[in-house]
C-alpha cells in the first residue's frame, strides 16, 4: 500500500512569487486535506478536496487555492507569497465521505517545507 | 469556537518512567478526538482515536488515552516510556465530521524528551 507522498520536500521562494506543492494520496483514498504548520505550532487546516471539488476551508485567504485530479492527487497553490507563508505544508488523505465506513482517519505525508525570503 | 489546549509545551521523562500528556478541548457536540505523533522531519502518525463507546482507548506503540467528558479532557498515557518515544505529540479534535471530515483542529503540541 503506497502512502501519501509530497513534493518537493524543500523549496525556497522570494516574497511575491507563486508556489505549487503536490500530493499523491494513499491508495484507496479519494479525499485530500491540506494543512499549514508554522514553526512551533500545530497544523492548521487550509482546505479539503473531495471528488475534485473544495469541500471545506479554513481561515486562509483566496491566494491559497487548490486542485484535485481524477486520480485523487492534489495541488496546493499559493500566490503572492508573504514571509509568514514560511511553514511546513502537510497533505493528508482519507477515505471518502460516501460509501463505506467513514473512519475519519487522516494519513499524512512528510510535508513540503517552504521558506519565503 | 472549537479549540484544543495542550498545557505543556515541553516534558522530559526518564526512560522507563510513566508518561501523561494533557489535552483539553472545547467543542459543542460530541467530539471526535485524536492523538498524533510527529518525529523530526516527519509527517504526523495517528496514535489513537476516540469516536464513541469505551472512554479508554488503546493505540499503537503502547499508548492509551482516556476521554473524560466532564473535564473536557483526552489525556495520553504510557506506562513505560522508551527512548524512541521522543517526539512531538499533538492532540486534535474533529470539527466537521459528517461534512468536512478533514477539518481537524490541533493543539500546539507537547515536545517529549526522554532521558537515558
mmCIF file of C-alpha atoms in Angstrom:
data_model
loop_
_atom_site.group_PDB
_atom_site.id
_atom_site.type_symbol
_atom_site.label_atom_id
_atom_site.label_comp_id
_atom_site.label_asym_id
_atom_site.label_seq_id
_atom_site.Cartn_x
_atom_site.Cartn_y
_atom_site.Cartn_z
ATOM 1 C CA UNK A 1 0.000 0.000 0.000
ATOM 2 C CA UNK A 2 1.565 3.286 -1.098
ATOM 3 C CA UNK A 3 1.408 6.059 1.468
ATOM 4 C CA UNK A 4 0.907 9.771 0.970
ATOM 5 C CA UNK A 5 3.755 11.362 -0.948
ATOM 6 C CA UNK A 6 4.504 15.065 -1.275
ATOM 7 C CA UNK A 7 6.833 17.055 -3.489
ATOM 8 C CA UNK A 8 9.030 18.936 -3.330
ATOM 9 C CA UNK A 9 10.354 18.248 0.166
ATOM 10 C CA UNK A 10 12.054 21.623 0.485
ATOM 11 C CA UNK A 11 11.910 24.820 -1.501
ATOM 12 C CA UNK A 12 12.895 28.452 -1.195
ATOM 13 C CA UNK A 13 10.960 31.310 -2.770
ATOM 14 C CA UNK A 14 11.052 35.073 -2.552
ATOM 15 C CA UNK A 15 8.245 37.342 -1.471
ATOM 16 C CA UNK A 16 5.663 37.910 -4.194
ATOM 17 C CA UNK A 17 6.384 34.698 -6.055
ATOM 18 C CA UNK A 18 3.982 31.805 -6.560
ATOM 19 C CA UNK A 19 4.424 28.188 -5.475
ATOM 20 C CA UNK A 20 2.790 24.863 -6.304
ATOM 21 C CA UNK A 21 3.008 21.902 -3.951
ATOM 22 C CA UNK A 22 1.947 18.410 -4.960
ATOM 23 C CA UNK A 23 0.445 15.457 -3.141
ATOM 24 C CA UNK A 24 -0.350 11.894 -4.124
ATOM 25 C CA UNK A 25 -2.969 10.339 -1.903
ATOM 26 C CA UNK A 26 -2.780 6.892 -0.381
ATOM 27 C CA UNK A 27 -4.183 4.057 -2.442
ATOM 28 C CA UNK A 28 -7.948 3.761 -1.988
ATOM 29 C CA UNK A 29 -8.344 7.297 -0.629
ATOM 30 C CA UNK A 30 -10.362 9.911 -2.507
ATOM 31 C CA UNK A 31 -10.235 12.854 -0.090
ATOM 32 C CA UNK A 32 -7.270 15.150 0.369
ATOM 33 C CA UNK A 33 -6.752 17.812 3.031
ATOM 34 C CA UNK A 34 -4.009 20.412 3.276
ATOM 35 C CA UNK A 35 -2.546 21.847 6.466
ATOM 36 C CA UNK A 36 -0.035 24.586 7.237
ATOM 37 C CA UNK A 37 2.302 24.034 10.176
ATOM 38 C CA UNK A 38 4.311 27.071 11.215
ATOM 39 C CA UNK A 39 7.391 26.563 13.351
ATOM 40 C CA UNK A 40 6.459 25.630 16.908
ATOM 41 C CA UNK A 41 2.763 25.411 16.114
ATOM 42 C CA UNK A 42 0.220 22.711 15.445
ATOM 43 C CA UNK A 43 -1.064 22.157 11.916
ATOM 44 C CA UNK A 44 -3.813 24.490 10.702
ATOM 45 C CA UNK A 45 -6.470 23.336 8.255
ATOM 46 C CA UNK A 46 -6.306 25.080 4.876
ATOM 47 C CA UNK A 47 -8.897 23.180 2.835
ATOM 48 C CA UNK A 48 -10.133 19.776 1.764
ATOM 49 C CA UNK A 49 -10.924 18.309 -1.649
ATOM 50 C CA UNK A 50 -13.405 15.548 -2.380
ATOM 51 C CA UNK A 51 -14.345 14.432 -5.886
ATOM 52 C CA UNK A 52 -12.298 17.256 -7.363
ATOM 53 C CA UNK A 53 -14.202 19.977 -5.503
ATOM 54 C CA UNK A 54 -13.285 22.030 -2.469
ATOM 55 C CA UNK A 55 -15.252 20.687 0.480
ATOM 56 C CA UNK A 56 -14.396 22.806 3.481
ATOM 57 C CA UNK A 57 -11.939 25.646 4.000
ATOM 58 C CA UNK A 58 -10.145 27.085 6.981
ATOM 59 C CA UNK A 59 -9.266 30.700 7.685
ATOM 60 C CA UNK A 60 -6.902 31.238 4.772
ATOM 61 C CA UNK A 61 -7.095 33.970 2.104
ATOM 62 C CA UNK A 62 -8.072 33.259 -1.521
ATOM 63 C CA UNK A 63 -4.437 33.356 -2.643
ATOM 64 C CA UNK A 64 -4.323 29.835 -1.218
ATOM 65 C CA UNK A 65 -6.009 27.632 -3.793
ATOM 66 C CA UNK A 66 -6.027 24.007 -4.757
ATOM 67 C CA UNK A 67 -6.928 21.350 -7.227
ATOM 68 C CA UNK A 68 -7.772 17.696 -7.077
ATOM 69 C CA UNK A 69 -7.323 15.496 -10.112
ATOM 70 C CA UNK A 70 -9.313 12.436 -11.265
ATOM 71 C CA UNK A 71 -6.655 10.159 -9.769
ATOM 72 C CA UNK A 72 -7.239 11.942 -6.417
ATOM 73 C CA UNK A 73 -3.833 13.575 -6.353
ATOM 74 C CA UNK A 74 -3.854 17.221 -5.392
ATOM 75 C CA UNK A 75 -2.018 20.521 -5.680
ATOM 76 C CA UNK A 76 -1.786 23.462 -3.323
ATOM 77 C CA UNK A 77 -1.065 26.801 -4.967
ATOM 78 C CA UNK A 78 -0.056 29.920 -3.089
ATOM 79 C CA UNK A 79 0.141 33.227 -4.916
ATOM 80 C CA UNK A 80 1.825 36.452 -3.874
ATOM 81 C CA UNK A 81 3.955 34.745 -1.246
ATOM 82 C CA UNK A 82 4.473 36.524 2.059
ATOM 83 C CA UNK A 83 7.166 35.952 4.662
ATOM 84 C CA UNK A 84 4.565 34.446 7.023
ATOM 85 C CA UNK A 85 3.831 31.716 4.484
ATOM 86 C CA UNK A 86 7.097 30.065 5.509
ATOM 87 C CA UNK A 87 5.960 26.768 7.018
ATOM 88 C CA UNK A 88 5.695 23.022 6.615
ATOM 89 C CA UNK A 89 2.760 22.195 4.347
ATOM 90 C CA UNK A 90 1.186 18.840 5.096
ATOM 91 C CA UNK A 91 -1.107 16.847 2.878
ATOM 92 C CA UNK A 92 -3.391 14.183 4.314
ATOM 93 C CA UNK A 93 -5.635 11.697 2.572
ATOM 94 C CA UNK A 94 -8.612 9.722 3.786
ATOM 95 C CA UNK A 95 -11.456 7.556 2.572
ATOM 96 C CA UNK A 96 -14.398 9.351 1.065
ATOM 97 C CA UNK A 97 -17.488 10.649 2.726
ATOM 98 C CA UNK A 98 -19.917 8.430 0.814
ATOM 99 C CA UNK A 99 -19.898 4.678 0.910
ATOM 100 C CA UNK A 100 -18.126 2.507 3.408
ATOM 101 C CA UNK A 101 -17.214 3.339 6.945
ATOM 102 C CA UNK A 102 -16.077 6.885 7.446
ATOM 103 C CA UNK A 103 -13.303 6.383 9.943
ATOM 104 C CA UNK A 104 -12.231 9.977 9.678
ATOM 105 C CA UNK A 105 -8.641 8.858 9.974
ATOM 106 C CA UNK A 106 -6.190 11.073 8.139
ATOM 107 C CA UNK A 107 -2.941 9.715 6.742
ATOM 108 C CA UNK A 108 -0.285 12.408 6.468
ATOM 109 C CA UNK A 109 2.633 12.839 4.131
ATOM 110 C CA UNK A 110 6.003 14.081 5.349
ATOM 111 C CA UNK A 111 5.341 17.586 4.140
ATOM 112 C CA UNK A 112 6.874 20.258 1.949
ATOM 113 C CA UNK A 113 8.937 22.827 3.797
ATOM 114 C CA UNK A 114 8.579 26.252 2.217
ATOM 115 C CA UNK A 115 10.896 29.121 3.058
ATOM 116 C CA UNK A 116 9.965 32.591 1.821
ATOM 117 C CA UNK A 117 12.770 35.163 1.778
ATOM 118 C CA UNK B 1 -15.323 28.214 18.791
ATOM 119 C CA UNK B 2 -13.668 24.844 18.834
ATOM 120 C CA UNK B 3 -10.186 24.713 20.319
ATOM 121 C CA UNK B 4 -7.602 22.341 21.730
ATOM 122 C CA UNK B 5 -5.224 23.201 24.554
ATOM 123 C CA UNK B 6 -2.085 21.283 25.370
ATOM 124 C CA UNK B 7 -0.837 22.986 28.545
ATOM 125 C CA UNK B 8 2.658 21.505 28.492
ATOM 126 C CA UNK B 9 4.982 22.779 25.796
ATOM 127 C CA UNK B 10 7.883 20.509 26.748
ATOM 128 C CA UNK B 11 8.100 17.475 29.029
ATOM 129 C CA UNK B 12 11.181 15.466 29.962
ATOM 130 C CA UNK B 13 10.862 11.991 31.439
ATOM 131 C CA UNK B 14 13.343 9.257 32.227
ATOM 132 C CA UNK B 15 13.345 6.118 30.149
ATOM 133 C CA UNK B 16 11.114 3.542 31.805
ATOM 134 C CA UNK B 17 9.056 6.145 33.655
ATOM 135 C CA UNK B 18 5.360 6.644 33.069
ATOM 136 C CA UNK B 19 4.036 9.442 30.906
ATOM 137 C CA UNK B 20 0.886 11.532 30.786
ATOM 138 C CA UNK B 21 0.346 14.277 28.216
ATOM 139 C CA UNK B 22 -2.575 16.582 28.834
ATOM 140 C CA UNK B 23 -5.182 17.711 26.338
ATOM 141 C CA UNK B 24 -8.282 19.813 26.898
ATOM 142 C CA UNK B 25 -10.769 20.611 24.196
ATOM 143 C CA UNK B 26 -13.631 22.968 23.624
ATOM 144 C CA UNK B 27 -16.325 21.626 21.330
ATOM 145 C CA UNK B 28 -20.086 21.984 21.312
ATOM 146 C CA UNK B 29 -21.083 18.481 20.314
ATOM 147 C CA UNK B 30 -19.705 15.021 20.916
ATOM 148 C CA UNK B 31 -16.118 15.346 19.797
ATOM 149 C CA UNK B 32 -14.029 13.086 17.677
ATOM 150 C CA UNK B 33 -10.613 13.123 19.365
ATOM 151 C CA UNK B 34 -7.190 12.118 18.135
ATOM 152 C CA UNK B 35 -3.584 11.935 19.214
ATOM 153 C CA UNK B 36 -0.868 12.191 16.574
ATOM 154 C CA UNK B 37 2.915 11.927 16.917
ATOM 155 C CA UNK B 38 5.457 13.766 14.787
ATOM 156 C CA UNK B 39 9.135 12.854 14.719
ATOM 157 C CA UNK B 40 11.623 15.461 13.466
ATOM 158 C CA UNK B 41 11.308 15.962 9.723
ATOM 159 C CA UNK B 42 8.387 13.583 9.524
ATOM 160 C CA UNK B 43 4.676 13.824 8.930
ATOM 161 C CA UNK B 44 2.050 13.035 11.526
ATOM 162 C CA UNK B 45 1.265 9.463 12.563
ATOM 163 C CA UNK B 46 -2.020 8.577 14.236
ATOM 164 C CA UNK B 47 -1.562 7.037 17.696
ATOM 165 C CA UNK B 48 -5.196 6.577 18.622
ATOM 166 C CA UNK B 49 -8.680 7.999 18.204
ATOM 167 C CA UNK B 50 -11.952 8.267 20.098
ATOM 168 C CA UNK B 51 -15.276 8.410 18.306
ATOM 169 C CA UNK B 52 -17.714 6.820 20.776
ATOM 170 C CA UNK B 53 -18.108 3.916 23.202
ATOM 171 C CA UNK B 54 -15.471 2.898 25.705
ATOM 172 C CA UNK B 55 -13.823 6.033 27.034
ATOM 173 C CA UNK B 56 -10.444 4.320 27.438
ATOM 174 C CA UNK B 57 -8.909 3.753 24.029
ATOM 175 C CA UNK B 58 -5.824 1.795 23.153
ATOM 176 C CA UNK B 59 -3.454 2.854 20.443
ATOM 177 C CA UNK B 60 -0.242 1.861 18.811
ATOM 178 C CA UNK B 61 3.167 1.730 20.500
ATOM 179 C CA UNK B 62 1.626 1.010 23.900
ATOM 180 C CA UNK B 63 -0.207 4.337 24.216
ATOM 181 C CA UNK B 64 -3.682 4.794 25.637
ATOM 182 C CA UNK B 65 -5.947 7.765 26.220
ATOM 183 C CA UNK B 66 -8.989 8.390 28.348
ATOM 184 C CA UNK B 67 -11.911 10.588 27.292
ATOM 185 C CA UNK B 68 -13.451 12.455 30.229
ATOM 186 C CA UNK B 69 -16.458 14.451 29.103
ATOM 187 C CA UNK B 70 -16.924 16.151 32.479
ATOM 188 C CA UNK B 71 -13.392 17.540 32.319
ATOM 189 C CA UNK B 72 -13.299 18.076 28.529
ATOM 190 C CA UNK B 73 -10.057 16.151 28.527
ATOM 191 C CA UNK B 74 -8.399 13.461 26.469
ATOM 192 C CA UNK B 75 -5.063 12.749 28.142
ATOM 193 C CA UNK B 76 -2.499 10.444 26.587
ATOM 194 C CA UNK B 77 -0.669 7.924 28.756
ATOM 195 C CA UNK B 78 2.049 5.331 28.510
ATOM 196 C CA UNK B 79 3.164 3.182 31.453
ATOM 197 C CA UNK B 80 6.825 2.935 30.450
ATOM 198 C CA UNK B 81 8.498 5.347 28.062
ATOM 199 C CA UNK B 82 11.156 4.234 25.581
ATOM 200 C CA UNK B 83 13.870 6.479 24.147
ATOM 201 C CA UNK B 84 12.241 6.110 20.725
ATOM 202 C CA UNK B 85 9.127 7.874 22.054
ATOM 203 C CA UNK B 86 10.948 11.213 21.974
ATOM 204 C CA UNK B 87 8.921 13.297 19.517
ATOM 205 C CA UNK B 88 6.223 15.937 19.391
ATOM 206 C CA UNK B 89 2.681 14.923 20.272
ATOM 207 C CA UNK B 90 -0.433 16.636 19.007
ATOM 208 C CA UNK B 91 -3.978 16.349 20.269
ATOM 209 C CA UNK B 92 -6.729 17.143 17.766
ATOM 210 C CA UNK B 93 -10.494 17.411 17.646
ATOM 211 C CA UNK B 94 -12.600 16.715 14.578
ATOM 212 C CA UNK B 95 -14.552 19.845 13.825
ATOM 213 C CA UNK B 96 -16.544 18.897 10.777
ATOM 214 C CA UNK B 97 -17.308 15.218 10.661
ATOM 215 C CA UNK B 98 -20.212 14.224 8.505
ATOM 216 C CA UNK B 99 -19.496 17.211 6.329
ATOM 217 C CA UNK B 100 -15.874 18.167 6.121
ATOM 218 C CA UNK B 101 -14.051 15.243 7.606
ATOM 219 C CA UNK B 102 -10.619 16.666 7.003
ATOM 220 C CA UNK B 103 -11.108 19.596 9.311
ATOM 221 C CA UNK B 104 -9.107 18.760 12.389
ATOM 222 C CA UNK B 105 -8.231 21.395 14.969
ATOM 223 C CA UNK B 106 -4.841 20.713 16.501
ATOM 224 C CA UNK B 107 -3.275 21.829 19.725
ATOM 225 C CA UNK B 108 0.154 23.451 19.679
ATOM 226 C CA UNK B 109 1.833 20.225 20.632
ATOM 227 C CA UNK B 110 3.910 18.862 23.501
ATOM 228 C CA UNK B 111 7.529 18.036 22.859
ATOM 229 C CA UNK B 112 8.644 14.929 24.712
ATOM 230 C CA UNK B 113 12.291 14.406 25.607
ATOM 231 C CA UNK B 114 13.461 11.116 27.117
ATOM 232 C CA UNK B 115 16.441 10.950 29.478
ATOM 233 C CA UNK B 116 18.529 7.763 29.488
#
